Coordinates of C-alpha atoms in Angstrom, one line a residue:
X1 CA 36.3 -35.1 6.5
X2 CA 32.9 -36.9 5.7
X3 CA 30.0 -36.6 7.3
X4 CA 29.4 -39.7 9.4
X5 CA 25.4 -39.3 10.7
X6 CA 24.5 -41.4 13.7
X7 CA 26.7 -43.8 14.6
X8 CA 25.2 -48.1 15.8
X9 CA 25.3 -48.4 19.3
X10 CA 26.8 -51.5 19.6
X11 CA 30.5 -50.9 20.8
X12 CA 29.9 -47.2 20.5
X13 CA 33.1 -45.9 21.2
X14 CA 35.2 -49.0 19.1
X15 CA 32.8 -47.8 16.0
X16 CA 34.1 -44.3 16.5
X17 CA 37.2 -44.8 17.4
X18 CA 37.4 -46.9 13.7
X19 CA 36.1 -44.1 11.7
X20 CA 38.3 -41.2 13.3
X21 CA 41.2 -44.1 12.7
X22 CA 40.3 -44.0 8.9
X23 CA 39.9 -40.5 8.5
X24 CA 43.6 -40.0 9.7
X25 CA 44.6 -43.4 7.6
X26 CA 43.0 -41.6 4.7
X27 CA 45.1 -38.5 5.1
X28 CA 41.5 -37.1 5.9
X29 CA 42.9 -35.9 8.9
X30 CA 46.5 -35.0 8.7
X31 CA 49.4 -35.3 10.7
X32 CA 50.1 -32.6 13.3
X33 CA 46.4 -30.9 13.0
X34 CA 44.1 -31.1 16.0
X35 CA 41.2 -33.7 15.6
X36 CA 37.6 -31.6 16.7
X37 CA 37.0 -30.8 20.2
X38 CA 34.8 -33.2 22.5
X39 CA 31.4 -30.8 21.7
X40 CA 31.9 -31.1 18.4
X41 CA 32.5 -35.1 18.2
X42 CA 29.4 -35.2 20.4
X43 CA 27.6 -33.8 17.8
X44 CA 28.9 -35.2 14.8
X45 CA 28.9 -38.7 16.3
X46 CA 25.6 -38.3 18.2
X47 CA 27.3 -40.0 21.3
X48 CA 27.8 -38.9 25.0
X49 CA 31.3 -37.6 26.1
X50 CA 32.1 -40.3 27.5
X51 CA 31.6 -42.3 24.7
X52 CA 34.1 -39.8 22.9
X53 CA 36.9 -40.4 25.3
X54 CA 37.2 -43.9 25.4
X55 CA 37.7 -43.7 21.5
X56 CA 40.0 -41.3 21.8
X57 CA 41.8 -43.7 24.7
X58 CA 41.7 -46.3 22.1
X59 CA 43.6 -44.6 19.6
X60 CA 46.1 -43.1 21.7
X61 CA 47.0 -46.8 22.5
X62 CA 47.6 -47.5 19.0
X63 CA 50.0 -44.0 18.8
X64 CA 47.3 -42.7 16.1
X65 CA 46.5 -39.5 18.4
X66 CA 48.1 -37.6 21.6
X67 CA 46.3 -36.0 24.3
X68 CA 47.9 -33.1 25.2
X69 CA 45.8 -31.2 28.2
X70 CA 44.7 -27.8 27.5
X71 CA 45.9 -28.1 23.9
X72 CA 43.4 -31.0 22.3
X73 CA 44.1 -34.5 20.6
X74 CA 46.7 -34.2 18.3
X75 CA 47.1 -36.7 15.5
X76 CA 50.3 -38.5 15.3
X77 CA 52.9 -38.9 12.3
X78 CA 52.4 -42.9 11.2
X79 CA 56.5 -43.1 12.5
X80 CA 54.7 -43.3 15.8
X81 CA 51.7 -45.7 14.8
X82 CA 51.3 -49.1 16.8
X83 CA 52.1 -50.7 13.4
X84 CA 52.1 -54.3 15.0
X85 CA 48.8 -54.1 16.5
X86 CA 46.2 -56.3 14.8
X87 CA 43.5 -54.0 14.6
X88 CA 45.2 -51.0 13.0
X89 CA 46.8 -53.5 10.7
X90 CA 43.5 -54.4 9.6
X91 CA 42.1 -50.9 9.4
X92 CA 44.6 -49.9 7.2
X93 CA 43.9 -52.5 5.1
X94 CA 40.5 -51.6 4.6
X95 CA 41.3 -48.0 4.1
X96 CA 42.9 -48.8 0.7
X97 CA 45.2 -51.1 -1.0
X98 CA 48.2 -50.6 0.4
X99 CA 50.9 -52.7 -1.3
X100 CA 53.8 -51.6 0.6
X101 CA 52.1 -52.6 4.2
X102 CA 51.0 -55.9 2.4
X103 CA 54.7 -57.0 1.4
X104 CA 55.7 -56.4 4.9
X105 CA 52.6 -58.4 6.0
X106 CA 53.8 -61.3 3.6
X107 CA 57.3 -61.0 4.9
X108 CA 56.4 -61.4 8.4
X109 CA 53.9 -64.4 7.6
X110 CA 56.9 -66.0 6.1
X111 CA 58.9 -65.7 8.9
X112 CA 56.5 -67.1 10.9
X113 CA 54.0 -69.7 9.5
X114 CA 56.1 -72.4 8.0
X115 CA 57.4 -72.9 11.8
X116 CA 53.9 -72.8 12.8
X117 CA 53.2 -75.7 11.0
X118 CA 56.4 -77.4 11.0
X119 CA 55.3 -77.4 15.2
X120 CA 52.0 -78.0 14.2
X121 CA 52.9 -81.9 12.4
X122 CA 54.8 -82.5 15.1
X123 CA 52.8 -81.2 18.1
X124 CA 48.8 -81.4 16.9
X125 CA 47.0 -84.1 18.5
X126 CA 44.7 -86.4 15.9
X127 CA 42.0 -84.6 16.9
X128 CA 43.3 -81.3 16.3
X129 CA 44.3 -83.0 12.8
X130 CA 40.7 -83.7 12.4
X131 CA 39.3 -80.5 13.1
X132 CA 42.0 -79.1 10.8
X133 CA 41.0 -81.9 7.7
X134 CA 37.3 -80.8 8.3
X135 CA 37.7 -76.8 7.8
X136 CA 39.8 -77.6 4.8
X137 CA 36.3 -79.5 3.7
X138 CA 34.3 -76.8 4.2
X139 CA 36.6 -74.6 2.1
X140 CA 36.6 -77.2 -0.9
X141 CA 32.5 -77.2 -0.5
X142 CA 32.4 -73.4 -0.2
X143 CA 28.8 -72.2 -2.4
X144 CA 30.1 -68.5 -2.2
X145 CA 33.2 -66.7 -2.0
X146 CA 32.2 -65.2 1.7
X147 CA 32.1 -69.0 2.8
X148 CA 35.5 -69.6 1.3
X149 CA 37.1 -66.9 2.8
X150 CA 35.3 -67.6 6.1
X151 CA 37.2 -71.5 6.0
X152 CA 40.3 -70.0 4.5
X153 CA 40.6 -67.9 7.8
X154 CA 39.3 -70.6 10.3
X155 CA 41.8 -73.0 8.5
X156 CA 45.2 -70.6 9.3
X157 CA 43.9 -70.7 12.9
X158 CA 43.1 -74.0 13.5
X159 CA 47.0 -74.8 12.5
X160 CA 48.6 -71.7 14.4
X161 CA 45.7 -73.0 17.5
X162 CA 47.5 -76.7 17.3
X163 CA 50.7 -76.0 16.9
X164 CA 51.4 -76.3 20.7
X165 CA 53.2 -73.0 21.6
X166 CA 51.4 -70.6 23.4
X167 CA 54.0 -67.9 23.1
X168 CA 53.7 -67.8 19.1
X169 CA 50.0 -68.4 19.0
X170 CA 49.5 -65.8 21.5
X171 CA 50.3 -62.9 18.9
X172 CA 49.9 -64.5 15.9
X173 CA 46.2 -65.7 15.9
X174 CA 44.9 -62.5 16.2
X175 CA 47.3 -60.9 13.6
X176 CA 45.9 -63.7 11.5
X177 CA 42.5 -63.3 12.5
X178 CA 42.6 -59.2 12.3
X179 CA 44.1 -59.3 8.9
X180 CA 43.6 -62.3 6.7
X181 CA 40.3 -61.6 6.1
X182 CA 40.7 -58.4 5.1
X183 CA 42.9 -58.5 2.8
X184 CA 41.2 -61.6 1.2
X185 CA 37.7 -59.6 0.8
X186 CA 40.3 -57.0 -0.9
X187 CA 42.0 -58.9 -3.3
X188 CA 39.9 -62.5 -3.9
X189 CA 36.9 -61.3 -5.9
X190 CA 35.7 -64.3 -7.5
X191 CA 34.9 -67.9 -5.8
X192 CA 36.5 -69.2 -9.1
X193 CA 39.8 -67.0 -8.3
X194 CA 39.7 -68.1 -4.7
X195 CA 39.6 -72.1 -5.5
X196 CA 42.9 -71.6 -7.6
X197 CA 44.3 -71.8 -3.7
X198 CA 42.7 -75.3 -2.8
X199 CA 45.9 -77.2 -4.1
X200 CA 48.1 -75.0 -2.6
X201 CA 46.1 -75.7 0.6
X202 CA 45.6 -79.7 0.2
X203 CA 49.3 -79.2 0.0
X204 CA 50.0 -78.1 3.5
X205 CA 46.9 -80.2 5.2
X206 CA 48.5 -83.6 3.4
X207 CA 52.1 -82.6 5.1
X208 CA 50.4 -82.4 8.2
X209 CA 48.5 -85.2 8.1
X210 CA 51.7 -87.2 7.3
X211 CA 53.4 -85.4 10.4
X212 CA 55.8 -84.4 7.9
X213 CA 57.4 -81.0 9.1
X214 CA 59.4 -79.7 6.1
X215 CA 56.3 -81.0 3.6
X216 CA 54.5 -78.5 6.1
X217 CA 56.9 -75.5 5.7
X218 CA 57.4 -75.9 2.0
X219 CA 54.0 -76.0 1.2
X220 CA 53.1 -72.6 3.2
X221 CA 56.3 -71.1 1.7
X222 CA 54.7 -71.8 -1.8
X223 CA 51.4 -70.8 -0.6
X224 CA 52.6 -67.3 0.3
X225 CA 54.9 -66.9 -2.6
X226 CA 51.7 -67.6 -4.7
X227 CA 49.8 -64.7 -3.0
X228 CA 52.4 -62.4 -3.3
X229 CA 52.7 -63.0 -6.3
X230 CA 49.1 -62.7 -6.9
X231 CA 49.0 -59.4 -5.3
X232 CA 52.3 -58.6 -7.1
X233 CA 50.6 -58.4 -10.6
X234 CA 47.7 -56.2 -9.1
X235 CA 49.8 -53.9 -7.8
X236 CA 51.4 -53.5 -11.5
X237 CA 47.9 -53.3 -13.2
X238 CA 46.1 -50.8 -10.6
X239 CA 49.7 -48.6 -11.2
X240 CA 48.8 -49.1 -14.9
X241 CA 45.2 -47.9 -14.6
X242 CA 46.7 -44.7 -12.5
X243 CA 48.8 -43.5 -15.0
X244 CA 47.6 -40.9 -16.9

C-alpha cells in the first residue's frame, strides 16, 4: 500500500475514507485481510481518531469494509460493494479503466435517459428550455477541454433537473453528476475529440426544443451508442497494447 503523507484538511475523514477506498479498489488491499488498526491510520494519515472512524463509517456504508469488534475492519469481497452508490461508482472509475463497470454504466444510462428526456420535451417549462439551449452554448464555445466537459455535465443535468419527476431525478442526478465526469476526464483527451459529440448533442437540444419526445429519445440513444462505441474501440487497443 503507498505511502500517503499528510492528508488536506478539508473534509478530513471523506479524503481518507477515498484513499483507503482505492487502495481496496486497487487490490492494494485485499479481500478478507484486516485494514491497519486505528494507531496506525492515525499515524499514517496524520488525523485524530475520530477522524479515522467516521471514514471507516463511510465505507462500511458503501459495504467496502466490516467492523467486527474486537477483531478490526475487515475489507469486504466487491459481491458485497454498494455498487449503485454514486460515489463508489465514481471512485472506481478513477482507480482505473474499467470497461466491464463502464458497459453496465452505459446500459443503465440507456435505460434511463431517453425517458428522461422524452419527460423532459414534454414537461420543461421555456425557461428550463432556455437554460438548457444556453449550457449547450457554452459547450459549443468551450476554449479548453476542462470547460467542455464542465458544460457536457451541467448539460445532462439541466435535462434530468427539467424533466419534471422527482422520483427519477432524485437518483439519477447524482449518478450523473458522480460519474460523467469522471469517466469523460478518462476517456475524452483532446477538445478536438470532445467536439466530435456537439452534433450528437444539438441533436437531442433541437428535439427538445421542438417538444418532440421520440426526436428526444432517439437522439440520446445515438448519443450513447456513439460513446460506447467510442469506449468500445479503446477497450480493444489498450487490450492490444497489454499483450505481450
Amino acid at each position: 500500500m503507498e505511502k500517503t503523507g499528510k492528508v488536506q484538511r478539508a473534509r478530513l475523514h471523506e479524503q481518507v475514507a477515498k484513499t483507503l477506498s482505492l487502495n481496496i479498489i486497487r487490490r492494494e488491499l485485499e479481500p478478507g485481510s484486516l485494514i491497519p488498526n486505528e494507531d496506525e491510520l492515525c499515524q499514517q494519515f496524520d488525523v485524530s481518531r475520530t477522524v479515522i472512524r467516521e471514514a471507516i463509517r463511510i465505507m462500511d456504508a458503501r459495504g467496502l469494509v466490516e467492523v467486527r469488534p474486537r477483531i478490526g475492519t475487515r475489507i469486504c469481497p466487491p459481491s458485497k460493494w454498494a455498487l449503485t452508490d454514486p460515489t463508489l461508482l465514481a471512485w472506481q472509475l478513477e482507480s482505473a479503466p474499467d470497461f466491464k463497470l463502464i458497459q453496465n454504466l452505459f446500459e443503465l444510462r440507456n435505460m434511463i435517459e431517453p425517458m428522461v428526456a422524452k419527460f423532459t420535451t414534454q414537461r420543461a417549462s421555456d425557461e428550463e428550455i432556455e437554460h438548457i439551449c444556453a449550457v449547450f452554448d457554452e459547450m459549443k464555445n468551450a476554449a479548453t477541454i476542462d470547460e467542455h466537459i464542465d458544460a457536457d455535465l451541467r448539460l445532462h443535468l439541466a435535462i434530468i433537473d427539467a424533466c419534471g419527476n422527482k422520483l427519477v431525478c432524485s437518483p439519477l442526478r447524482p449518478l450523473i453528476e458522480n460519474t460523467l465526469g469522471s469517466s469523460f476526464r478518462l476517456f475524452i483527451r483532446s477538445l478536438e475529440k470532445a467536439r466530435l459529440s456537439l452534433p450528437l448533442h444539438e441533436a437531442i437540444i433541437n428535439a427538445i426544443k421542438n417538444r418532440d419526445p421520440e426526436g428526444a429519445a432517439t437522439a440520446v440513444r445515438t448519443m450513447l451508442d456513439s460513446s460506447a462505441e467510442d469506449v468500445r474501440k479503446l477497450e480493444i487497443e489498450t487490450n492490444k497494447l497489454q499483450q505481450p
